[in-house]
Amino acid sequence: MTSIITSKYTTQMRIAELIEYNYNLLLLFPRFGLELGVGESSVAEQCIRQGVSPELFVMMCNIYTFADYMPTTSELKQLDIEQLLNYLSRSHKYYIDSRIKPIEQQLKSITGHCSLSHSAVLQRFFSEYEQEVIHHFTYEETTVFPYIRTLMARKEKQAEYDIDIFKNNHSNIDDKLSDLKNILVKHLRGIGMAAETTELLFQIFSLEEDLSRHTFIEDVVLIPMVQQLEQRIYEHK
Ligand SMILES: [Fe+2]
Ligand SMILES: [Fe+2]
């Protein structure tokens, strides 16, 4: 991270300034459907122009920049759950299509130069990882998000599910990448692919960091927001 700012971002800051502080925030733009060409616009101006919640965007920028940032209850109350769900769904697609598939391709070209046993281990390992991630995202897309949308629409609790079931079973999807990094860093030698392996490792480190933020968002933004919604529904019963 390139951040030299110490206090959290606000919706009144210039969007170009945020990117200057932390260029990794550029990765958030396609997930929000935000275009560049931001001129001197503030976060609020640019987001409103493009139909994005400025509060949600700035919270994601804070989460991706400050390791100790924790959203407050009043910040959570300003957010729109539907916009958050759209952001998370776009992120899922982005991780599979734009990060995991390219890593798989890079890994294939490297394993073409490895011993057969290393090649088989690495390829099997990554394909199991990919399946695990797809399974994780599919559960959220087909069980958790529809549950939340029904809760918002009907304003009534459903007997068979609540958000604590998700909370208690929500796992980290970045852990397994550590094992892959270890194999690449510690055990691959003499294959003449140093530049390609280094590039691959950068991609894996970056994906790991990004996925850990994604899980954090679901744990400390999505789940508390849905708990508040469930609570309000209980109180009106
Ligand atoms: Fe997710
Ligand atoms: Fe998740």
Short mmCIF file of C-alpha atoms and ligand atoms in Angstrom, two decimals:
data_model
loop_
_atom_site.label_atom_id
_atom_site.label_comp_id
_atom_site.label_asym_id
_atom_site.label_seq_id
_atom_site.Cartn_x
_atom_site.Cartn_y
_atom_site.Cartn_z
CA MET A 1 0.00 0.00 0.00
CA THR A 2 1.16 3.52 -0.76
CA SER A 3 -0.96 5.24 1.85
CA ILE A 4 0.60 8.15 3.72
CA ILE A 5 -2.71 9.39 5.10
CA THR A 6 -3.45 8.49 8.71
CA SER A 7 -7.08 9.49 9.18
CA LYS A 8 -9.83 7.71 7.33
CA TYR A 9 -11.22 8.85 3.99
CA THR A 10 -14.41 10.90 3.73
CA THR A 11 -16.96 11.39 0.96
CA GLN A 12 -15.80 15.01 0.61
CA MET A 13 -12.26 14.07 -0.49
CA ARG A 14 -11.27 14.27 -4.14
CA ILE A 15 -11.43 10.85 -5.73
CA ALA A 16 -8.08 11.38 -7.55
CA GLU A 17 -6.51 12.09 -4.16
CA LEU A 18 -7.69 8.72 -2.76
CA ILE A 19 -6.09 6.88 -5.69
CA GLU A 20 -2.87 8.86 -5.17
CA TYR A 21 -2.79 7.69 -1.53
CA ASN A 22 -3.55 4.06 -2.36
CA TYR A 23 -3.49 2.94 -6.00
CA ASN A 24 -4.90 -0.46 -4.99
CA LEU A 25 -8.25 1.32 -4.71
CA LEU A 26 -8.37 1.31 -8.52
CA LEU A 27 -9.31 -2.37 -8.20
CA LEU A 28 -12.59 -1.31 -6.59
CA PHE A 29 -13.79 0.78 -9.55
CA PRO A 30 -15.02 -2.03 -11.83
CA ARG A 31 -16.71 -3.75 -8.85
CA PHE A 32 -18.79 -0.61 -8.34
CA GLY A 33 -19.28 -0.03 -12.06
CA LEU A 34 -17.45 3.29 -11.59
CA GLU A 35 -15.69 4.93 -14.55
CA LEU A 36 -12.42 6.81 -14.40
CA GLY A 37 -12.05 10.31 -15.87
CA VAL A 38 -12.89 11.66 -12.44
CA GLY A 39 -11.46 15.18 -12.91
CA GLU A 40 -11.47 17.13 -9.65
CA SER A 41 -14.71 15.49 -8.40
CA SER A 42 -15.18 14.53 -4.80
CA VAL A 43 -16.14 10.96 -3.88
CA ALA A 44 -19.70 12.14 -3.24
CA GLU A 45 -20.03 13.96 -6.60
CA GLN A 46 -18.57 11.12 -8.66
CA CYS A 47 -20.52 8.37 -6.90
CA ILE A 48 -23.87 10.18 -7.06
CA ARG A 49 -23.33 10.93 -10.77
CA GLN A 50 -22.84 7.21 -11.42
CA GLY A 51 -25.56 5.86 -9.11
CA VAL A 52 -23.23 4.49 -6.43
CA SER A 53 -23.64 5.06 -2.70
CA PRO A 54 -20.77 7.40 -1.65
CA GLU A 55 -20.93 6.04 1.92
CA LEU A 56 -20.51 2.46 0.75
CA PHE A 57 -17.68 3.34 -1.65
CA VAL A 58 -15.76 5.32 0.94
CA MET A 59 -16.20 2.56 3.53
CA MET A 60 -14.72 0.01 1.11
CA CYS A 61 -11.81 2.42 0.43
CA ASN A 62 -11.21 2.69 4.18
CA ILE A 63 -11.33 -1.10 4.63
CA TYR A 64 -8.86 -1.58 1.77
CA THR A 65 -6.47 1.07 3.09
CA PHE A 66 -6.43 1.02 6.89
CA ALA A 67 -5.74 -2.35 8.51
CA ASP A 68 -7.29 -1.24 11.81
CA TYR A 69 -10.39 0.42 10.35
CA MET A 70 -13.63 -0.87 11.84
CA PRO A 71 -16.98 0.56 10.68
CA THR A 72 -19.10 2.10 13.42
CA THR A 73 -22.75 1.24 14.01
CA SER A 74 -23.83 4.67 12.77
CA GLU A 75 -21.77 4.26 9.58
CA LEU A 76 -23.44 0.89 8.97
CA LYS A 77 -26.88 2.47 9.39
CA GLN A 78 -26.21 4.79 6.42
CA LEU A 79 -25.63 1.89 4.02
CA ASP A 80 -27.97 0.36 1.49
CA ILE A 81 -27.95 -3.46 1.75
CA GLU A 82 -28.91 -3.98 -1.91
CA GLN A 83 -25.92 -1.91 -3.06
CA LEU A 84 -23.67 -3.93 -0.77
CA LEU A 85 -25.02 -7.22 -2.17
CA ASN A 86 -24.43 -5.99 -5.73
CA TYR A 87 -20.89 -4.99 -4.82
CA LEU A 88 -20.21 -8.43 -3.27
CA SER A 89 -21.66 -10.28 -6.28
CA ARG A 90 -19.57 -8.25 -8.70
CA SER A 91 -16.54 -9.00 -6.53
CA HIS A 92 -17.24 -12.74 -6.72
CA LYS A 93 -17.34 -12.61 -10.52
CA TYR A 94 -14.22 -10.46 -10.59
CA TYR A 95 -12.25 -12.89 -8.38
CA ILE A 96 -13.10 -15.88 -10.57
CA ASP A 97 -12.83 -14.30 -14.03
CA SER A 98 -10.13 -11.69 -13.54
CA ARG A 99 -7.92 -13.12 -10.81
CA ILE A 100 -8.26 -16.88 -10.37
CA LYS A 101 -8.50 -17.84 -14.08
CA PRO A 102 -5.37 -15.80 -15.02
CA ILE A 103 -3.47 -17.32 -12.06
CA GLU A 104 -4.50 -20.78 -13.26
CA GLN A 105 -3.11 -19.98 -16.73
CA GLN A 106 0.16 -18.64 -15.30
CA LEU A 107 0.48 -21.71 -13.11
CA LYS A 108 -0.06 -24.00 -16.13
CA SER A 109 2.74 -22.38 -18.09
CA ILE A 110 5.10 -22.73 -15.10
CA THR A 111 4.18 -26.31 -14.28
CA GLY A 112 4.99 -27.20 -17.91
CA HIS A 113 8.64 -26.76 -16.84
CA CYS A 114 8.42 -28.64 -13.50
CA SER A 115 8.99 -32.26 -12.67
CA LEU A 116 5.89 -34.37 -13.23
CA SER A 117 5.31 -34.84 -9.50
CA HIS A 118 5.53 -31.10 -8.71
CA SER A 119 3.37 -30.29 -11.70
CA ALA A 120 0.65 -32.74 -10.62
CA VAL A 121 0.68 -31.49 -7.00
CA LEU A 122 0.47 -27.81 -7.97
CA GLN A 123 -2.27 -28.29 -10.55
CA ARG A 124 -4.37 -30.51 -8.30
CA PHE A 125 -3.88 -28.13 -5.41
CA PHE A 126 -5.00 -25.10 -7.40
CA SER A 127 -7.96 -26.80 -8.98
CA GLU A 128 -9.18 -27.94 -5.52
CA TYR A 129 -8.73 -24.37 -4.31
CA GLU A 130 -10.72 -23.00 -7.25
CA GLN A 131 -13.56 -25.45 -6.57
CA GLU A 132 -13.60 -24.45 -2.91
CA VAL A 133 -13.86 -20.76 -3.79
CA ILE A 134 -16.62 -21.40 -6.36
CA HIS A 135 -18.53 -23.44 -3.76
CA HIS A 136 -18.13 -20.65 -1.17
CA PHE A 137 -19.37 -17.94 -3.58
CA THR A 138 -22.21 -20.12 -4.86
CA TYR A 139 -23.49 -20.68 -1.32
CA GLU A 140 -23.54 -16.92 -0.71
CA GLU A 141 -25.20 -16.18 -4.07
CA THR A 142 -27.83 -18.92 -3.87
CA THR A 143 -28.60 -19.13 -0.13
CA VAL A 144 -27.38 -16.11 1.84
CA PHE A 145 -28.14 -13.24 -0.57
CA PRO A 146 -31.63 -14.54 -1.53
CA TYR A 147 -32.39 -14.94 2.21
CA ILE A 148 -31.42 -11.28 2.81
CA ARG A 149 -33.42 -10.03 -0.19
CA THR A 150 -36.52 -11.94 0.96
CA LEU A 151 -36.05 -10.54 4.47
CA MET A 152 -35.96 -6.98 3.07
CA ALA A 153 -38.95 -7.51 0.79
CA ARG A 154 -41.31 -9.39 3.12
CA LYS A 155 -40.13 -7.85 6.38
CA GLU A 156 -40.70 -11.13 8.13
CA LYS A 157 -38.38 -13.74 9.63
CA GLN A 158 -38.04 -17.08 7.92
CA ALA A 159 -38.19 -20.09 10.19
CA GLU A 160 -35.55 -22.13 8.39
CA TYR A 161 -32.64 -19.68 8.19
CA ASP A 162 -31.04 -16.71 9.88
CA ILE A 163 -27.82 -14.79 9.39
CA ASP A 164 -26.14 -16.41 12.41
CA ILE A 165 -26.08 -19.70 10.48
CA PHE A 166 -23.95 -17.94 7.88
CA LYS A 167 -21.89 -16.18 10.56
CA ASN A 168 -21.04 -19.45 12.31
CA ASN A 169 -20.00 -21.22 9.12
CA HIS A 170 -18.34 -18.42 7.19
CA SER A 171 -14.78 -19.51 6.42
CA ASN A 172 -11.67 -17.76 5.17
CA ILE A 173 -11.00 -18.45 1.53
CA ASP A 174 -7.52 -17.00 1.54
CA ASP A 175 -5.89 -19.50 3.95
CA LYS A 176 -5.23 -22.22 1.42
CA LEU A 177 -3.30 -19.81 -0.79
CA SER A 178 -0.54 -19.75 1.87
CA ASP A 179 0.20 -23.41 1.14
CA LEU A 180 0.47 -22.70 -2.57
CA LYS A 181 2.81 -19.77 -1.92
CA ASN A 182 4.97 -21.99 0.28
CA ILE A 183 5.38 -24.61 -2.43
CA LEU A 184 6.32 -21.95 -4.99
CA VAL A 185 8.72 -20.11 -2.66
CA LYS A 186 10.38 -23.07 -0.96
CA HIS A 187 10.30 -26.06 -3.26
CA LEU A 188 10.43 -25.02 -6.92
CA ARG A 189 14.02 -24.73 -8.01
CA GLY A 190 16.05 -25.03 -11.16
CA ILE A 191 13.16 -24.68 -13.61
CA GLY A 192 14.42 -21.48 -15.27
CA MET A 193 11.16 -19.60 -14.74
CA ALA A 194 12.19 -17.11 -12.04
CA ALA A 195 10.49 -14.06 -13.62
CA GLU A 196 7.25 -15.96 -14.29
CA THR A 197 7.21 -17.52 -10.80
CA THR A 198 7.81 -14.11 -9.18
CA GLU A 199 4.98 -12.56 -11.20
CA LEU A 200 2.70 -15.45 -10.21
CA LEU A 201 3.60 -15.03 -6.54
CA PHE A 202 2.79 -11.30 -6.69
CA GLN A 203 -0.61 -12.18 -8.13
CA ILE A 204 -1.24 -14.77 -5.41
CA PHE A 205 -0.16 -12.42 -2.57
CA SER A 206 -2.39 -9.70 -3.97
CA LEU A 207 -5.39 -12.05 -4.35
CA GLU A 208 -4.88 -13.37 -0.82
CA GLU A 209 -4.90 -9.85 0.62
CA ASP A 210 -7.94 -8.88 -1.44
CA LEU A 211 -9.91 -12.00 -0.42
CA SER A 212 -9.16 -11.42 3.24
CA ARG A 213 -10.68 -7.91 2.90
CA HIS A 214 -13.69 -9.41 1.12
CA THR A 215 -14.28 -11.83 4.00
CA PHE A 216 -13.80 -8.96 6.47
CA ILE A 217 -16.51 -6.95 4.65
CA GLU A 218 -18.94 -9.85 4.90
CA ASP A 219 -18.10 -10.39 8.58
CA VAL A 220 -18.10 -6.80 9.85
CA VAL A 221 -20.41 -5.00 7.40
CA LEU A 222 -22.89 -7.45 5.88
CA ILE A 223 -23.58 -9.70 8.88
CA PRO A 224 -24.11 -6.85 11.43
CA MET A 225 -26.40 -5.02 8.95
CA VAL A 226 -28.55 -8.12 8.51
CA GLN A 227 -28.55 -8.74 12.27
CA GLN A 228 -29.90 -5.18 12.73
CA LEU A 229 -32.57 -5.85 10.12
CA GLU A 230 -33.58 -9.13 11.78
CA GLN A 231 -33.67 -7.35 15.14
CA ARG A 232 -36.01 -4.66 13.80
CA ILE A 233 -38.31 -7.34 12.39
CA TYR A 234 -38.35 -9.23 15.74
CA GLU A 235 -39.21 -6.05 17.62
CA HIS A 236 -42.25 -5.44 15.42
CA LYS A 237 -43.65 -8.94 15.88
FE FE B 1 -18.32 -13.40 -0.72
FE FE B 2 -17.55 -15.18 2.02
#
